[in-house]
CSV table of C-alpha atoms in Angstrom, one decimal:
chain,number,residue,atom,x,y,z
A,1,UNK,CA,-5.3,-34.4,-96.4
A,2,UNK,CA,-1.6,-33.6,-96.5
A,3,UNK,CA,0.6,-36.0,-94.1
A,4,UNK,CA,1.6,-33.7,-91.3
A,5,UNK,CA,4.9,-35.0,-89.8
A,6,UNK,CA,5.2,-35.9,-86.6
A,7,UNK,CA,6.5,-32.6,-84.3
A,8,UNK,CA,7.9,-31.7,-81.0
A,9,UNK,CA,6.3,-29.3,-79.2
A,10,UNK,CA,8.2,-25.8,-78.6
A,11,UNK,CA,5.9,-23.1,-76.6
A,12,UNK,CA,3.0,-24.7,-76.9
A,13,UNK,CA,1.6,-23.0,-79.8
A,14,UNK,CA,4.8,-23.7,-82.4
A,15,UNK,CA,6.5,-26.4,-83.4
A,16,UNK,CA,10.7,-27.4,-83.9
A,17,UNK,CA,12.3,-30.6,-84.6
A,18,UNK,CA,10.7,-33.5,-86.4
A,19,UNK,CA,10.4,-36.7,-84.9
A,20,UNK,CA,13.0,-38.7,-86.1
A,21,UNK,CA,15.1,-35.8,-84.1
A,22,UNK,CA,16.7,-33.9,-87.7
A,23,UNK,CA,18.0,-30.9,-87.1
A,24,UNK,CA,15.2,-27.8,-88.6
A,25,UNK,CA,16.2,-25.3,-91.6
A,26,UNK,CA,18.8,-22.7,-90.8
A,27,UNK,CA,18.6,-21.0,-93.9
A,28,UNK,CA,15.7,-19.7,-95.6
A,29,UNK,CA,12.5,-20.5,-96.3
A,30,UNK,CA,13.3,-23.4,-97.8
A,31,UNK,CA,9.4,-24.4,-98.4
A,32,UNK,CA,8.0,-20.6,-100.3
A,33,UNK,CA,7.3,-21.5,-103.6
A,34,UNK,CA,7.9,-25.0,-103.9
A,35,UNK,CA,5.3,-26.2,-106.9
A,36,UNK,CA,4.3,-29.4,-108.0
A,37,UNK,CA,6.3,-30.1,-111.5
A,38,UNK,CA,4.4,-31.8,-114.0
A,39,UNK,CA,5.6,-35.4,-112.9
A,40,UNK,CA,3.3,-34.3,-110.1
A,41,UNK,CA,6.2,-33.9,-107.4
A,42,UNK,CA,6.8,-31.3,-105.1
A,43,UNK,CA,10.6,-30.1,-106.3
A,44,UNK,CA,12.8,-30.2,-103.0
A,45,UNK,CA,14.8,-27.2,-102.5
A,46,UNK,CA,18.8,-27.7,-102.7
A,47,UNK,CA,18.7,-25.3,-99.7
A,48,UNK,CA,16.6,-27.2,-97.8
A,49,UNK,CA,18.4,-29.1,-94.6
A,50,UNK,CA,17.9,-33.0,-93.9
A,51,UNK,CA,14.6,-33.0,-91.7
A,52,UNK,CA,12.7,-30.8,-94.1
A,53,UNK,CA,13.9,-32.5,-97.1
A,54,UNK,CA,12.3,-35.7,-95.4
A,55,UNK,CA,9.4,-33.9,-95.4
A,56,UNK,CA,9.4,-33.9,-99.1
A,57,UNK,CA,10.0,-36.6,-100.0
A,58,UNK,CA,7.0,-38.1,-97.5
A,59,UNK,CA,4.6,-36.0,-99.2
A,60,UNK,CA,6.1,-36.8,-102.9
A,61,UNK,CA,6.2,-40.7,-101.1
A,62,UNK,CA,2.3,-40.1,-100.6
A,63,UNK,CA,1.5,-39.2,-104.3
A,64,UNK,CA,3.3,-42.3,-105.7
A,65,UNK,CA,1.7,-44.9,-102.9
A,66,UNK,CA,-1.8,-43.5,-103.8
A,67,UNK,CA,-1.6,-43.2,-107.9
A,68,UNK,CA,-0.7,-46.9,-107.7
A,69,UNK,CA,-4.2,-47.2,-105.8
A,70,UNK,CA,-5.5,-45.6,-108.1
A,71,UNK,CA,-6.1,-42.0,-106.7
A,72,UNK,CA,-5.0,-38.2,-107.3
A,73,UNK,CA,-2.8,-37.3,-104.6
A,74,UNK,CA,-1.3,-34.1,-104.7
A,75,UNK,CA,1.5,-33.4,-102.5
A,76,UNK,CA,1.5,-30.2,-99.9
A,77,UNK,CA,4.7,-28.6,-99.6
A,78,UNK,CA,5.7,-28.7,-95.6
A,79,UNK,CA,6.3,-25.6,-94.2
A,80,UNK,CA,9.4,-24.4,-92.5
A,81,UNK,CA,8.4,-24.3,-88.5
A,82,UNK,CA,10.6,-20.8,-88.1
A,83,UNK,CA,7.9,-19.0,-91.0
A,84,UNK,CA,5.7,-18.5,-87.4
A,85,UNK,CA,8.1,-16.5,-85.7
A,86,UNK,CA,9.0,-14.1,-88.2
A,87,UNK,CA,6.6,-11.5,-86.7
A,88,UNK,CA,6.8,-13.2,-83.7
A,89,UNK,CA,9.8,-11.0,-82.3
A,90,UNK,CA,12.4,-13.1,-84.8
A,91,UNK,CA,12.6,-10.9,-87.5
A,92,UNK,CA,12.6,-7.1,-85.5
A,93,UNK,CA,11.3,-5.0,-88.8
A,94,UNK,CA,8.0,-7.3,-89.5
A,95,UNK,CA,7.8,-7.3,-85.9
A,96,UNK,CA,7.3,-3.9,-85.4
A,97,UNK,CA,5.3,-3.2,-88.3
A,98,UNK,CA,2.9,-6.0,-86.8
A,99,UNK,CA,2.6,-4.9,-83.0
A,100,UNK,CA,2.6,-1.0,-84.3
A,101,UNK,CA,-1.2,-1.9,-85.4
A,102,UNK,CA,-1.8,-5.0,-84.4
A,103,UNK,CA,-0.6,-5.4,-81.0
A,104,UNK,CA,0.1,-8.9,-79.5
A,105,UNK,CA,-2.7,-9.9,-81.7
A,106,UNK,CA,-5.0,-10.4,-78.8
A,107,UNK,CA,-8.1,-7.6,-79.4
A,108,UNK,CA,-7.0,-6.6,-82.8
A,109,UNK,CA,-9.5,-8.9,-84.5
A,110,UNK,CA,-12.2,-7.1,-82.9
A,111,UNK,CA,-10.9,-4.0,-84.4
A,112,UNK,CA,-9.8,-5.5,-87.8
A,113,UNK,CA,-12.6,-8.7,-87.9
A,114,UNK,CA,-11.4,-8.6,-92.2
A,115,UNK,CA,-7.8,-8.1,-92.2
A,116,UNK,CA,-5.9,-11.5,-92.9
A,117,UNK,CA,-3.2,-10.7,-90.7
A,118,UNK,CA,-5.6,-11.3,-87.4
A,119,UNK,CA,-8.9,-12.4,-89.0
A,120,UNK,CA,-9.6,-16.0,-87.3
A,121,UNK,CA,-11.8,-16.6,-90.6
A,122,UNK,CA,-10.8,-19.4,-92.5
A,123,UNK,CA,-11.4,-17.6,-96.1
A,124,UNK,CA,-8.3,-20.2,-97.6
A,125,UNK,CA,-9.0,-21.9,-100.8
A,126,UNK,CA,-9.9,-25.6,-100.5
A,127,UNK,CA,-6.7,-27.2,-101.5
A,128,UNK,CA,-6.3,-29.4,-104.3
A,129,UNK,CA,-6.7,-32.8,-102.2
A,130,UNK,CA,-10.2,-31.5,-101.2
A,131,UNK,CA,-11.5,-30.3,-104.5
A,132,UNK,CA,-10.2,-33.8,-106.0
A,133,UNK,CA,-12.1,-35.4,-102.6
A,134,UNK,CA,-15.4,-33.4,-103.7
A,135,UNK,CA,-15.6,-34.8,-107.0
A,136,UNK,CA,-15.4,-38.7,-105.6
A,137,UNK,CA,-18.7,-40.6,-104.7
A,138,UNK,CA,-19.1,-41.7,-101.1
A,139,UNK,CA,-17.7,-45.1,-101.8
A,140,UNK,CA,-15.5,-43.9,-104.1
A,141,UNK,CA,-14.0,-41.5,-100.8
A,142,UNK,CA,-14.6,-43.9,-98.2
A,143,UNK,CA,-11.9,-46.4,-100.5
A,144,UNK,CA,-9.6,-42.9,-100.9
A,145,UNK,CA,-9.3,-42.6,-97.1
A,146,UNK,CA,-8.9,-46.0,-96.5
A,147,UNK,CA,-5.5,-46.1,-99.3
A,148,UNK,CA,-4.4,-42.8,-98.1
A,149,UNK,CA,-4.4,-44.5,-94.1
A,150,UNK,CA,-3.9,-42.3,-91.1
A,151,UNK,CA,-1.6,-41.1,-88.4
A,152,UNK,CA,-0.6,-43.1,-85.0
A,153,UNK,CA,-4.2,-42.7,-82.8
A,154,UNK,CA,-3.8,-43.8,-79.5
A,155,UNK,CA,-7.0,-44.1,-78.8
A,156,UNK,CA,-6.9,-47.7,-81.0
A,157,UNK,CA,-3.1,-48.4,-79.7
A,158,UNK,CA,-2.4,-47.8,-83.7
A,159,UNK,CA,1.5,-46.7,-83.1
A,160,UNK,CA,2.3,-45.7,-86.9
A,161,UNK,CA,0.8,-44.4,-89.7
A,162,UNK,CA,-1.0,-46.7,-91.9
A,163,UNK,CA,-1.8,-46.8,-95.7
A,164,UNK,CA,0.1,-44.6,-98.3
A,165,UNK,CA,1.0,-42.5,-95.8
A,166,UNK,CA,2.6,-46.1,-93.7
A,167,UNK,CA,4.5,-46.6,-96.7
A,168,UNK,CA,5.9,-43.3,-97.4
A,169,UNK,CA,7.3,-43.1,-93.7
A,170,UNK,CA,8.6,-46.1,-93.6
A,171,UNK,CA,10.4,-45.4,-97.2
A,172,UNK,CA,11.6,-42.2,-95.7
A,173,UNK,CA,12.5,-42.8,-92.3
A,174,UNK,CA,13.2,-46.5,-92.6
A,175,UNK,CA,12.5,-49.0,-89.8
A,176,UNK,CA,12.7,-46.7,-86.5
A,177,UNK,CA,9.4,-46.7,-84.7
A,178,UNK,CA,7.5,-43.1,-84.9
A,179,UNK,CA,7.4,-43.6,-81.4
A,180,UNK,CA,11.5,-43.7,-80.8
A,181,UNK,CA,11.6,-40.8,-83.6
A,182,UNK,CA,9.1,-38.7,-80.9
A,183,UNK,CA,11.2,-39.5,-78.0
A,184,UNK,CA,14.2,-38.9,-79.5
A,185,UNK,CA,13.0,-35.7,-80.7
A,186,UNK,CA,11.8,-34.5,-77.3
A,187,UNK,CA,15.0,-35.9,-75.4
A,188,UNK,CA,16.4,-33.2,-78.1
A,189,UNK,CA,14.4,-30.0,-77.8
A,190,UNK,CA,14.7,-30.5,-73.6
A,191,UNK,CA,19.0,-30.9,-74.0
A,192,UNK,CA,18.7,-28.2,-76.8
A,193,UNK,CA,16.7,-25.6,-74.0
A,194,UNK,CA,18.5,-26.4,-71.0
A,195,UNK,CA,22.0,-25.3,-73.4
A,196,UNK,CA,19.8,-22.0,-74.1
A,197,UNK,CA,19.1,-21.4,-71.3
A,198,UNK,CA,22.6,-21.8,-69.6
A,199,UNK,CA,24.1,-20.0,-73.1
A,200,UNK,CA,25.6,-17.2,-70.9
A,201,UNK,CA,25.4,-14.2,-73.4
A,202,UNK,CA,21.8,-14.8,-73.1
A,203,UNK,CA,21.6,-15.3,-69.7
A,204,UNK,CA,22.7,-11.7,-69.5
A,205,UNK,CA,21.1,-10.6,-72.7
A,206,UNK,CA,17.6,-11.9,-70.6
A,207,UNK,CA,18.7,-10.0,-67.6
A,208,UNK,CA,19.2,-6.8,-69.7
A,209,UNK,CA,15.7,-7.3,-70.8
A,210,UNK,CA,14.6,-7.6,-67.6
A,211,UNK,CA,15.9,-4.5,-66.3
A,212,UNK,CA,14.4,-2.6,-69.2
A,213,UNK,CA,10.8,-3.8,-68.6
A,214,UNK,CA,11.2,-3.8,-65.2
A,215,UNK,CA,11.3,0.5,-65.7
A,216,UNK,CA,8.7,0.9,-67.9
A,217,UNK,CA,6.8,-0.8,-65.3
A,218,UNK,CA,5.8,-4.0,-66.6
A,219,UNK,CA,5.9,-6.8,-64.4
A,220,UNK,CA,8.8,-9.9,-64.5
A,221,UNK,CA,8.1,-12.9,-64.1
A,222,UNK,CA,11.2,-14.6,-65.3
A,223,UNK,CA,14.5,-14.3,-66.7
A,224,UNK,CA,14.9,-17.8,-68.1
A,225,UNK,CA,16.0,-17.1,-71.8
A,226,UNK,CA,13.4,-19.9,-73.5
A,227,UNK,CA,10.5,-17.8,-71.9
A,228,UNK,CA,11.2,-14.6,-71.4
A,229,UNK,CA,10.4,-13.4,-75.0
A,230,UNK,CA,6.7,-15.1,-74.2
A,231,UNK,CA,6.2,-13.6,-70.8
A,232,UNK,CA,4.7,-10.1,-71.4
A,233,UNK,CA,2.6,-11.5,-74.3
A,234,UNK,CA,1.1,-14.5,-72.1
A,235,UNK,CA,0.8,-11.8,-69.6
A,236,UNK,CA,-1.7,-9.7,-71.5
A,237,UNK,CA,-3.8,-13.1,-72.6
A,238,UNK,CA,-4.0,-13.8,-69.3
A,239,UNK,CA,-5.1,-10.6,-68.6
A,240,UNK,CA,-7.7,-10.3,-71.1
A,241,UNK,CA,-9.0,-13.7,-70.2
A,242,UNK,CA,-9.0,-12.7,-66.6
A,243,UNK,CA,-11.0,-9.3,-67.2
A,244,UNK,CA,-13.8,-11.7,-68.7
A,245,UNK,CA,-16.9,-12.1,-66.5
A,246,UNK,CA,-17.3,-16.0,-65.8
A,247,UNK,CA,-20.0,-18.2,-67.0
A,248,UNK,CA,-22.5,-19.4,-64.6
A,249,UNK,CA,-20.6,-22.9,-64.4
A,250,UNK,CA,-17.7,-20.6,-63.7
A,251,UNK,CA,-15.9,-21.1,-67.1
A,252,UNK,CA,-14.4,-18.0,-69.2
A,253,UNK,CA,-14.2,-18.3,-73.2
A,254,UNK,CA,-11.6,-18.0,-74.8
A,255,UNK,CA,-9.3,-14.7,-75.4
A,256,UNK,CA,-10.7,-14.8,-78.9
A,257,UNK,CA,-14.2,-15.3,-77.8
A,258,UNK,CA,-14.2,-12.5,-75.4
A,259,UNK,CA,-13.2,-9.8,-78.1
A,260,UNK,CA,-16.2,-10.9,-79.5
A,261,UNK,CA,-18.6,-9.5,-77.2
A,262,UNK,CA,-16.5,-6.1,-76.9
A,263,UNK,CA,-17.8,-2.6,-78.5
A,264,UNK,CA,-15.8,-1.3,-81.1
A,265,UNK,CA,-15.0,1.3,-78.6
A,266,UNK,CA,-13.6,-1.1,-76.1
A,267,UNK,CA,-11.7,-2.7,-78.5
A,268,UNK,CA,-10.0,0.2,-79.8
A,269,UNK,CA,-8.9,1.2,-76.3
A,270,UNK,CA,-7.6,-2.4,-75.5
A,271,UNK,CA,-5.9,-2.5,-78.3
A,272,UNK,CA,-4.2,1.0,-77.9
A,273,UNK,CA,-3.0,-0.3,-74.2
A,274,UNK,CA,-2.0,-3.5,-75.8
A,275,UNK,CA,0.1,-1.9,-78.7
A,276,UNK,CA,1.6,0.4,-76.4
A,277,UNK,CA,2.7,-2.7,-74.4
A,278,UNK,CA,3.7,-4.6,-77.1
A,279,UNK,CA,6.1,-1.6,-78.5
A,280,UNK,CA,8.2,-1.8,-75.0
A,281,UNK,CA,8.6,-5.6,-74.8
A,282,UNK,CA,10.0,-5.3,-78.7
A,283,UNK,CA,12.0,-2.6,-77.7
A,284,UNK,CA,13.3,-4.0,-74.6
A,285,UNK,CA,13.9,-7.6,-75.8
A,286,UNK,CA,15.4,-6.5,-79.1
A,287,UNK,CA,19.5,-7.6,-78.3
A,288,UNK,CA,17.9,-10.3,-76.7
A,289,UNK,CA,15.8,-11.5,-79.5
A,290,UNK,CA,18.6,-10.6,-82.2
A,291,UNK,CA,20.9,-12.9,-80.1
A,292,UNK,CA,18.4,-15.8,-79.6
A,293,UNK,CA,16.7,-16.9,-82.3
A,294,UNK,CA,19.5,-17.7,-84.4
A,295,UNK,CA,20.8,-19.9,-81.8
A,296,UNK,CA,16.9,-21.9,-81.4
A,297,UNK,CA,16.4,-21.8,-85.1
A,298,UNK,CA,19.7,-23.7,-85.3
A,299,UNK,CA,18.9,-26.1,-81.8
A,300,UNK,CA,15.2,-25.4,-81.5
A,301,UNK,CA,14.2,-26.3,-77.4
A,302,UNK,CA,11.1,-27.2,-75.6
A,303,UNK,CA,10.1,-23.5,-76.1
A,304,UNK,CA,10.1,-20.0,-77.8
A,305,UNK,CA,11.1,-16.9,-77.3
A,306,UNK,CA,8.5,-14.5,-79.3
């Protein structure tokens, strides 16, 4: 039930910028460890930078808004968007000790269907919004959801948040639409990748990387800096989806969904291939990689470089 703020998308699967276009982190994680004190606010990090900050303080906003309603509302500390590409190629060590058994991440849950690095379980604790939303009575949460509000849904032509979570944004981010705060953001992140990708230490840095996979064999399909450090890991999803046998109405699952029908066998041999893959992208893209992502953590773009 936390309030997720509004975010850009980078890559398709992580996320920079905020929407009212504040520049991300660029030191730390800013958000490990942040507890609720016994005021019941989250305690904002001094290291914190302006957009995550403003996460905060939404979420301490929320907690205020909903006690005066007369609800328990405790806040979620946001999380800091570059925590997802720590193994993700932006910190080399975790990296490598990820891909060494794990691969891309692709097959190894067939192999591993326990381990919490790749299990798709949701074994998480209930948080302490839904435990307090288990004890209400069903008129008792139907008048919780109705204080706490909602997010823009365009399927209503709603355009901002309403309830508790209206009044925290608006207390936060003032008067500017969420709308103007989106396109703003994405105006951003697409100026922020086109400088990435025309940054000309990584424009060779990318072609380096190139070379280097090009002679162990694996296949380039671009050098563009925001998407080379993707490519080889798309590549083997698409492959896996692609070695799938279709459905009779022609669909494939999922990658997920087709590890599940695999033997243990055929897992394990996947997932060797896949490692082994894995191990000469990192290897390859590592200058690359050591050069890039401080310069997208600091202007994330439209996408990653994993």
């Amino acid at each position: 039930m936390s309030l997720l703020p509004l975010l850009a998308a980078c890559g398709g699967e992580k996320a920079s910028s905020s929407a009212d276009g504040g520049t991300p982190s660029a030191g730390g994680n800013a958000s490990t460890g942040s507890k609720v004190n016994s005021s019941g606010q989250l305690d904002v990090p001094a290291d914190a930078s302006e957009d995550l900050k403003k996460q905060y303080l939404v979420e301490n906003a929320i907690a205020v808004c909903m006690k005066k309603q007369g609800f328990l509302y405790t806040p979620e500390a946001p999380e800091d968007f570059r925590d997802s590409y720590a193994t993700d190629g932006a910190d080399y060590e975790l990296t490598k000790k990820f891909r060494q058994k794990y691969g891309f991440g692709y097959v190894a849950p067939a192999v591993y269907p326990n381990d919490p690095q790749v299990s798709r379980k949701d074994d998480s604790e209930p948080s302490a919004n839904a435990k307090y939303i288990a004890t209400l009575t069903p008129a008792q949460k139907t008048a919780y959801e109705k204080a706490l509000g909602g997010p823009p849904e365009s399927k209503t032509g709603q355009t901002e948040y309403t309830g508790c979570m209206g009044t925290a944004d608006k207390e936060v981010y003032g008067s500017t639409s969420v709308q103007e705060r989106s396109q703003a953001s994405a105006t951003q992140n697409q100026k922020n990748a086109q400088a990435l990708n025309g940054d000309q230490e990584l424009v060779g840095l990318a072609q380096s990387y190139a070379s280097c996979l090009q002679k162990e064999g694996i296949n380039v399909t671009t050098t563009q800096p925001t998407s080379i450090g993707d490519m080889v890991k798309l590549q083997q999803a698409s492959s896996l989806a692609t070695s799938v046998e279709a459905g009779a109405d022609g669909s494939k699952p999922a990658e997920h969904s087709a590890t599940e029908t695999m033997s243990e066998s055929e897992a394990r041999s996947k997932l060797t291939k896949e490692i082994e893959v894995a191990m000469k992208d990192l290897a390859c893209g590592k200058d690359f990689r050591a050069a890039y992502f401080p310069k997208f953590f600091k202007n994330p773009g439209s996408t990653g470089a994993g």
